[in-house]
XYZ file of C-alpha atoms in Angstrom:
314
model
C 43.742 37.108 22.474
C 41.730 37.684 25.675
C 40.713 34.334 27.496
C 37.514 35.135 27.572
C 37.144 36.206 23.594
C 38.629 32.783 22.923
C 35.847 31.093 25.146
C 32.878 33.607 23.309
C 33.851 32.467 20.107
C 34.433 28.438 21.290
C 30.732 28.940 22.435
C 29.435 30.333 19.016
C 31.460 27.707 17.117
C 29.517 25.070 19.025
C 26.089 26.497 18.339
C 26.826 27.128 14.934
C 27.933 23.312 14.639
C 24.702 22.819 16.002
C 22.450 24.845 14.079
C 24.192 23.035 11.101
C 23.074 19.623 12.170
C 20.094 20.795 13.095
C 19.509 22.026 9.753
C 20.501 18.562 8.253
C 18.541 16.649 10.745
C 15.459 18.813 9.378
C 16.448 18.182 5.897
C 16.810 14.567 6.064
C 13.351 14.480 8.474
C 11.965 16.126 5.497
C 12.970 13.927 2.886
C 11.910 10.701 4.632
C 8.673 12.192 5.798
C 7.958 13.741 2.494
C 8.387 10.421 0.742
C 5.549 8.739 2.637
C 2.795 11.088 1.181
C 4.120 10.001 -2.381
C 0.231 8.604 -2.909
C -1.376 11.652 -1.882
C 0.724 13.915 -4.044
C -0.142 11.520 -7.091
C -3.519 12.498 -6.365
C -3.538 16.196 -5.964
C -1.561 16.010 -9.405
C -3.813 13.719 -11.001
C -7.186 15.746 -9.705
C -6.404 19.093 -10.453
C -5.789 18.842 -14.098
C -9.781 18.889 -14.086
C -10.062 21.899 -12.893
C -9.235 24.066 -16.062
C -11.048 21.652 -18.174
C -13.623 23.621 -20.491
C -12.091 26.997 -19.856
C -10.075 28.800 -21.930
C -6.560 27.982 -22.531
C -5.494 31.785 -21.866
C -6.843 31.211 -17.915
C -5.588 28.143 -17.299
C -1.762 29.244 -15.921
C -4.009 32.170 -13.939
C -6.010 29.598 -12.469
C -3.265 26.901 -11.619
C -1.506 29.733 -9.673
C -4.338 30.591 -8.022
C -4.835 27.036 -6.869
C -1.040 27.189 -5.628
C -1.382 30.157 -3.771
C -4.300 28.709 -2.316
C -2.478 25.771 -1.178
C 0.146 26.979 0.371
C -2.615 29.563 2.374
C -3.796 25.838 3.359
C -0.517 24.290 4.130
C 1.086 27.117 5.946
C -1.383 29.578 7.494
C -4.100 26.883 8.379
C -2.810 23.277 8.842
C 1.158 24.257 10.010
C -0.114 26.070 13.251
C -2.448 23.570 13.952
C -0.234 20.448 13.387
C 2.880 21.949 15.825
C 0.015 23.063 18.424
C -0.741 18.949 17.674
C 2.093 17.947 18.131
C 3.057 19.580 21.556
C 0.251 19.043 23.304
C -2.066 16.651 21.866
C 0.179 13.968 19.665
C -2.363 11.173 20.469
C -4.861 13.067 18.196
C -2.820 12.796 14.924
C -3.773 9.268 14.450
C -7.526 10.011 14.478
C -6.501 12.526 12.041
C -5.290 10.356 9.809
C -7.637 7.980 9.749
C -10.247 10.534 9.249
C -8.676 12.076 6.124
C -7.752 8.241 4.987
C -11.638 7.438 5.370
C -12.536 10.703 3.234
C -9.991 9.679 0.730
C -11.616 6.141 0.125
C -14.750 7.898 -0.179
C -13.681 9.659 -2.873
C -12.030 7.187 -4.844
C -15.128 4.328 -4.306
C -17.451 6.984 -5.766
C -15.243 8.044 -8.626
C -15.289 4.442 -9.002
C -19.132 3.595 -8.840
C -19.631 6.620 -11.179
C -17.415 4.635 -13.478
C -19.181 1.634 -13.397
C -22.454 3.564 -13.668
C -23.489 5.201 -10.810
C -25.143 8.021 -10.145
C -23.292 11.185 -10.088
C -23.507 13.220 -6.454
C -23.263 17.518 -6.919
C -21.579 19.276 -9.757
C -19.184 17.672 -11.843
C -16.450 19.103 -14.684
C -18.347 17.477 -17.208
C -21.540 20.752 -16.594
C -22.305 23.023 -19.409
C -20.537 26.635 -18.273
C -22.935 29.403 -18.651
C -20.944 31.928 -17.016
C -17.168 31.813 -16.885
C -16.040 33.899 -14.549
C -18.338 32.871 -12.264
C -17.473 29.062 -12.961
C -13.950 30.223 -13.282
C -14.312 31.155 -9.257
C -15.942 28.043 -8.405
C -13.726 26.277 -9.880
C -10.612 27.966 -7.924
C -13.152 27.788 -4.678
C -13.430 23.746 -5.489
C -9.836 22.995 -5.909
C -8.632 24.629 -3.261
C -11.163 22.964 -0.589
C -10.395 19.643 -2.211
C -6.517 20.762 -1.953
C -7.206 21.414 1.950
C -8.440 17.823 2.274
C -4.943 16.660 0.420
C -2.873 18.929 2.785
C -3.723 17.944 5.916
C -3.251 14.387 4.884
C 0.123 15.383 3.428
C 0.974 17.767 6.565
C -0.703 14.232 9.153
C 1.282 11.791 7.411
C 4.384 14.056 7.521
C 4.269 14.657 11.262
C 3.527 11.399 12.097
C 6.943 10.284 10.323
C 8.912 13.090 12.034
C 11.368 12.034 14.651
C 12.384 15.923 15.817
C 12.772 16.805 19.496
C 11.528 20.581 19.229
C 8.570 22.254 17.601
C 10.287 24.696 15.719
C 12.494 22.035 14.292
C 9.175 19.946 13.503
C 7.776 23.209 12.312
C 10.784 23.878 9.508
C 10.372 20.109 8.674
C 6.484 20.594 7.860
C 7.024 23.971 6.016
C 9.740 22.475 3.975
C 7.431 19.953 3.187
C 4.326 21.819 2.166
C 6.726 24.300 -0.051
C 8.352 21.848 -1.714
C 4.867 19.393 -2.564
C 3.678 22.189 -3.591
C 5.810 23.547 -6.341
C 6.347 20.193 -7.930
C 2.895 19.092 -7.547
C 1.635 22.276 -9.419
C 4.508 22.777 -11.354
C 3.731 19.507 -12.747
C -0.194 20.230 -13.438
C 1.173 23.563 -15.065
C 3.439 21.422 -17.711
C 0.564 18.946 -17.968
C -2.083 21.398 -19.268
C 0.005 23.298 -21.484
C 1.532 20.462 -23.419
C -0.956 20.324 -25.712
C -0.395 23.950 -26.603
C 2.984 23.267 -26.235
C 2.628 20.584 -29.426
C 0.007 23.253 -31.311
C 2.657 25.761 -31.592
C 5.535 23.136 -32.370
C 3.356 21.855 -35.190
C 2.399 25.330 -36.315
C 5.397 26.854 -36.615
C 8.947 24.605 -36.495
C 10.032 23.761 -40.103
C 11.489 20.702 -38.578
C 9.997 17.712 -39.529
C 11.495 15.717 -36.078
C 9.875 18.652 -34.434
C 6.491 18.635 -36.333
C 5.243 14.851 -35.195
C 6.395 15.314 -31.729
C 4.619 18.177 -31.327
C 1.336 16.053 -33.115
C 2.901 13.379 -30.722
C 1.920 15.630 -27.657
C -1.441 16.480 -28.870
C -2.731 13.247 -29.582
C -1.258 11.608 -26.002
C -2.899 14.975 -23.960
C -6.180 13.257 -23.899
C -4.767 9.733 -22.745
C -2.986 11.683 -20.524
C -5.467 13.150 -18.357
C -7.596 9.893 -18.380
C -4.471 7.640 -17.330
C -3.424 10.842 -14.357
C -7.636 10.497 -13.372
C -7.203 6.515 -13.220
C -3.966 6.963 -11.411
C -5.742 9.397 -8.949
C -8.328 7.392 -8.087
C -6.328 4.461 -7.252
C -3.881 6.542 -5.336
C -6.824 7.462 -3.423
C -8.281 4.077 -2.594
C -4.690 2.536 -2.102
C -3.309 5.887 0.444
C -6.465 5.668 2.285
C -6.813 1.894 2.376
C -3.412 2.183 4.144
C -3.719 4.859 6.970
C -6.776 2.887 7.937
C -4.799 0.001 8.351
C -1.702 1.551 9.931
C -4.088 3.399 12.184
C -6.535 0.624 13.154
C -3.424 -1.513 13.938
C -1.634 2.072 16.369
C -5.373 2.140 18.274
C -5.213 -1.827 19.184
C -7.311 -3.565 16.335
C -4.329 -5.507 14.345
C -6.825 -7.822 12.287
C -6.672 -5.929 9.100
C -3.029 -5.178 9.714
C -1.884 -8.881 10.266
C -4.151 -9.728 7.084
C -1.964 -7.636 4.953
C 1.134 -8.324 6.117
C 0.919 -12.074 6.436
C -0.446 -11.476 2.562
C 2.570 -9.313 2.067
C 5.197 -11.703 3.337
C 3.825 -15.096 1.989
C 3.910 -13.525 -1.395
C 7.330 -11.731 -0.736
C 8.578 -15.683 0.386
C 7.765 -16.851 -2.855
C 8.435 -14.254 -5.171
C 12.767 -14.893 -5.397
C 14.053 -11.921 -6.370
C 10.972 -9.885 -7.045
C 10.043 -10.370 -3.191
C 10.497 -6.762 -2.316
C 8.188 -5.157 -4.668
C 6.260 -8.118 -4.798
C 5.117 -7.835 -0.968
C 4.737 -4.181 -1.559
C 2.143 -4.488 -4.470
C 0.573 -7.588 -2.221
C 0.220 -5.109 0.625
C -0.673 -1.825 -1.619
C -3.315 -4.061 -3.213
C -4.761 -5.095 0.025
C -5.079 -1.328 1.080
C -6.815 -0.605 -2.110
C -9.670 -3.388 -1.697
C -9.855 -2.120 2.111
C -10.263 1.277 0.625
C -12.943 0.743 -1.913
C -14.651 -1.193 0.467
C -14.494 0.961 3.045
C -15.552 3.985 0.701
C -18.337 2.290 -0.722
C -20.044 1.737 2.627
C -19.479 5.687 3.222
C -20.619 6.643 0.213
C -23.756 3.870 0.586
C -24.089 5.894 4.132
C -24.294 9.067 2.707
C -26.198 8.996 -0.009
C -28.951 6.343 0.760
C -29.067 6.916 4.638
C -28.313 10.654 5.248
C -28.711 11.868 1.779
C -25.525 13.678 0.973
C -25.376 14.805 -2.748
C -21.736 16.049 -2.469
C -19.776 18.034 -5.221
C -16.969 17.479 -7.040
């Protein structure tokens, strides 16, 4: 064989080596990154369930892909371009990011809160008479997908701030991996949740087994406690996720009070819990970032409503 056919394919060997680790080295960036927006994706999961509430059971798989498509509009076509543009030229800003979408997120959460404890409700809620479905049927798409924005580009902040990936495009298949992948199983999962209870109707309607028969009563009776556990889990998720980039971000920009509160928390209970110290300090420290959160929130929420006299929707 030729010399120089010998060296061509030597050459392509060695970038196909390399376009295989690059490949991993985006996978595994993925992966880690992905798994630091775990409270975040508990919240887009645990919010959107509300959004079919009230309409019919026929529209709500129409609606939840709706929703999807509409998130991965946000993910890819809106926030992707604009976090690798980030990225290359203007890194410093993606902390400010952050802490902007973590400050939005405990202003959610404290007012889902206060409303809870009985406050007054801000805009539209899920709980308003429909007088129109299609038309609510379109708000309601319109609504989840802004709030699903919001969610995103905290997802698609915290994820580039945990990749470690020398080129764009590389930090750009990392993000889109990302984003696809939240996506599916974050909607996937609101799709399973808001059919089970039709799921149990039919299973009690029609099987002839009796095994079959209570679980599918079993499934219609936890539905309810379902969607009230996923909102209480949502709203903590908030408070705790946005607690936390405010005091991983506070602590990047040069004030380490809050920081140094948490984690001397988190280690003096992690020194005394034995064998429990691991998730000990973490649910010291995840804590922590929750009462930072609600207090945090609350004073936005005071702000807005009292001072510039937001309303808000939900």
């Amino acid at each position: 064989m030729p010399s120089g056919l010998v060296a061509l394919l030597d050459d392509v060997a060695v970038i196909a080596r390399t376009a295989a680790a690059s490949v991993d080295d985006i996978a595994m960036a993925a992966g880690r990154a992905g798994s630091k927006t775990a409270g975040v994706v508990i919240d887009d999961a645990a919010v959107t369930p509300s959004y079919v509430t009230g309409l019919s059971p026929a529209r709500e798989l129409p609606i939840i892909w709706a929703i999807t498509k509409g998130s991965l509009s946000n993910k890819l076509i809106i926030l992707l371009p604009g976090a690798i543009l980030l990225s290359e030229f203007l890194p410093q800003a993606i902390i400010w990011i952050l802490m902007l979408g973590g400050a939005f997120l405990c202003y959610e959460g404290a007012e889902k809160v206060m409303e809870k404890l009985g406050g007054a409700k801000h805009g539209k809620t899920v709980d308003d008479e429909i007088t129109d479905p299609a038309t609510f049927e379109k708000q309601r798409i319109a609504g989840a997908v802004r709030t699903d924005l919001i969610l995103s580009a905290e997802i698609m902040a915290i994820t580039l701030s945990e990749l470690d990936l020398p080129t764009w495009w590389e930090r750009g298949l990392a993000l889109a991996l990302v984003a696809f992948v939240v996506t599916i199983v974050v909607y996937g999962t609101v799709a399973l949740i808001v059919k089970m209870d039709d799921v149990g109707l039919r299973m009690l309607r029609e099987s002839e087994i009796t095994n079959v028969r209570r679980f599918g009563v079993f499934l219609l009776r936890a539905m309810p406690k379902l969607l009230i556990a996923l909102s209480f889990i949502g709203t903590i998720a908030m408070l705790w996720v946005g607690g936390g980039i405010i005091l991983h971000g506070t602590h990047e920009v040069g004030f380490h009070l809050l920081y140094d509160i948490a984690h001397g928390a988190e280690y003096a209970v992690a020194g005394v819990a034995g064998a429990l110290s691991g998730i000990a300090g973490w649910i010291t420290y995840a804590a922590i970032s929750g009462v930072i959160g609600l207090a945090l929130g609350a004073a936005i929420a005071f702000l807005l409503h009292n001072v510039i006299g937001y309303e808000g929707s939900h």
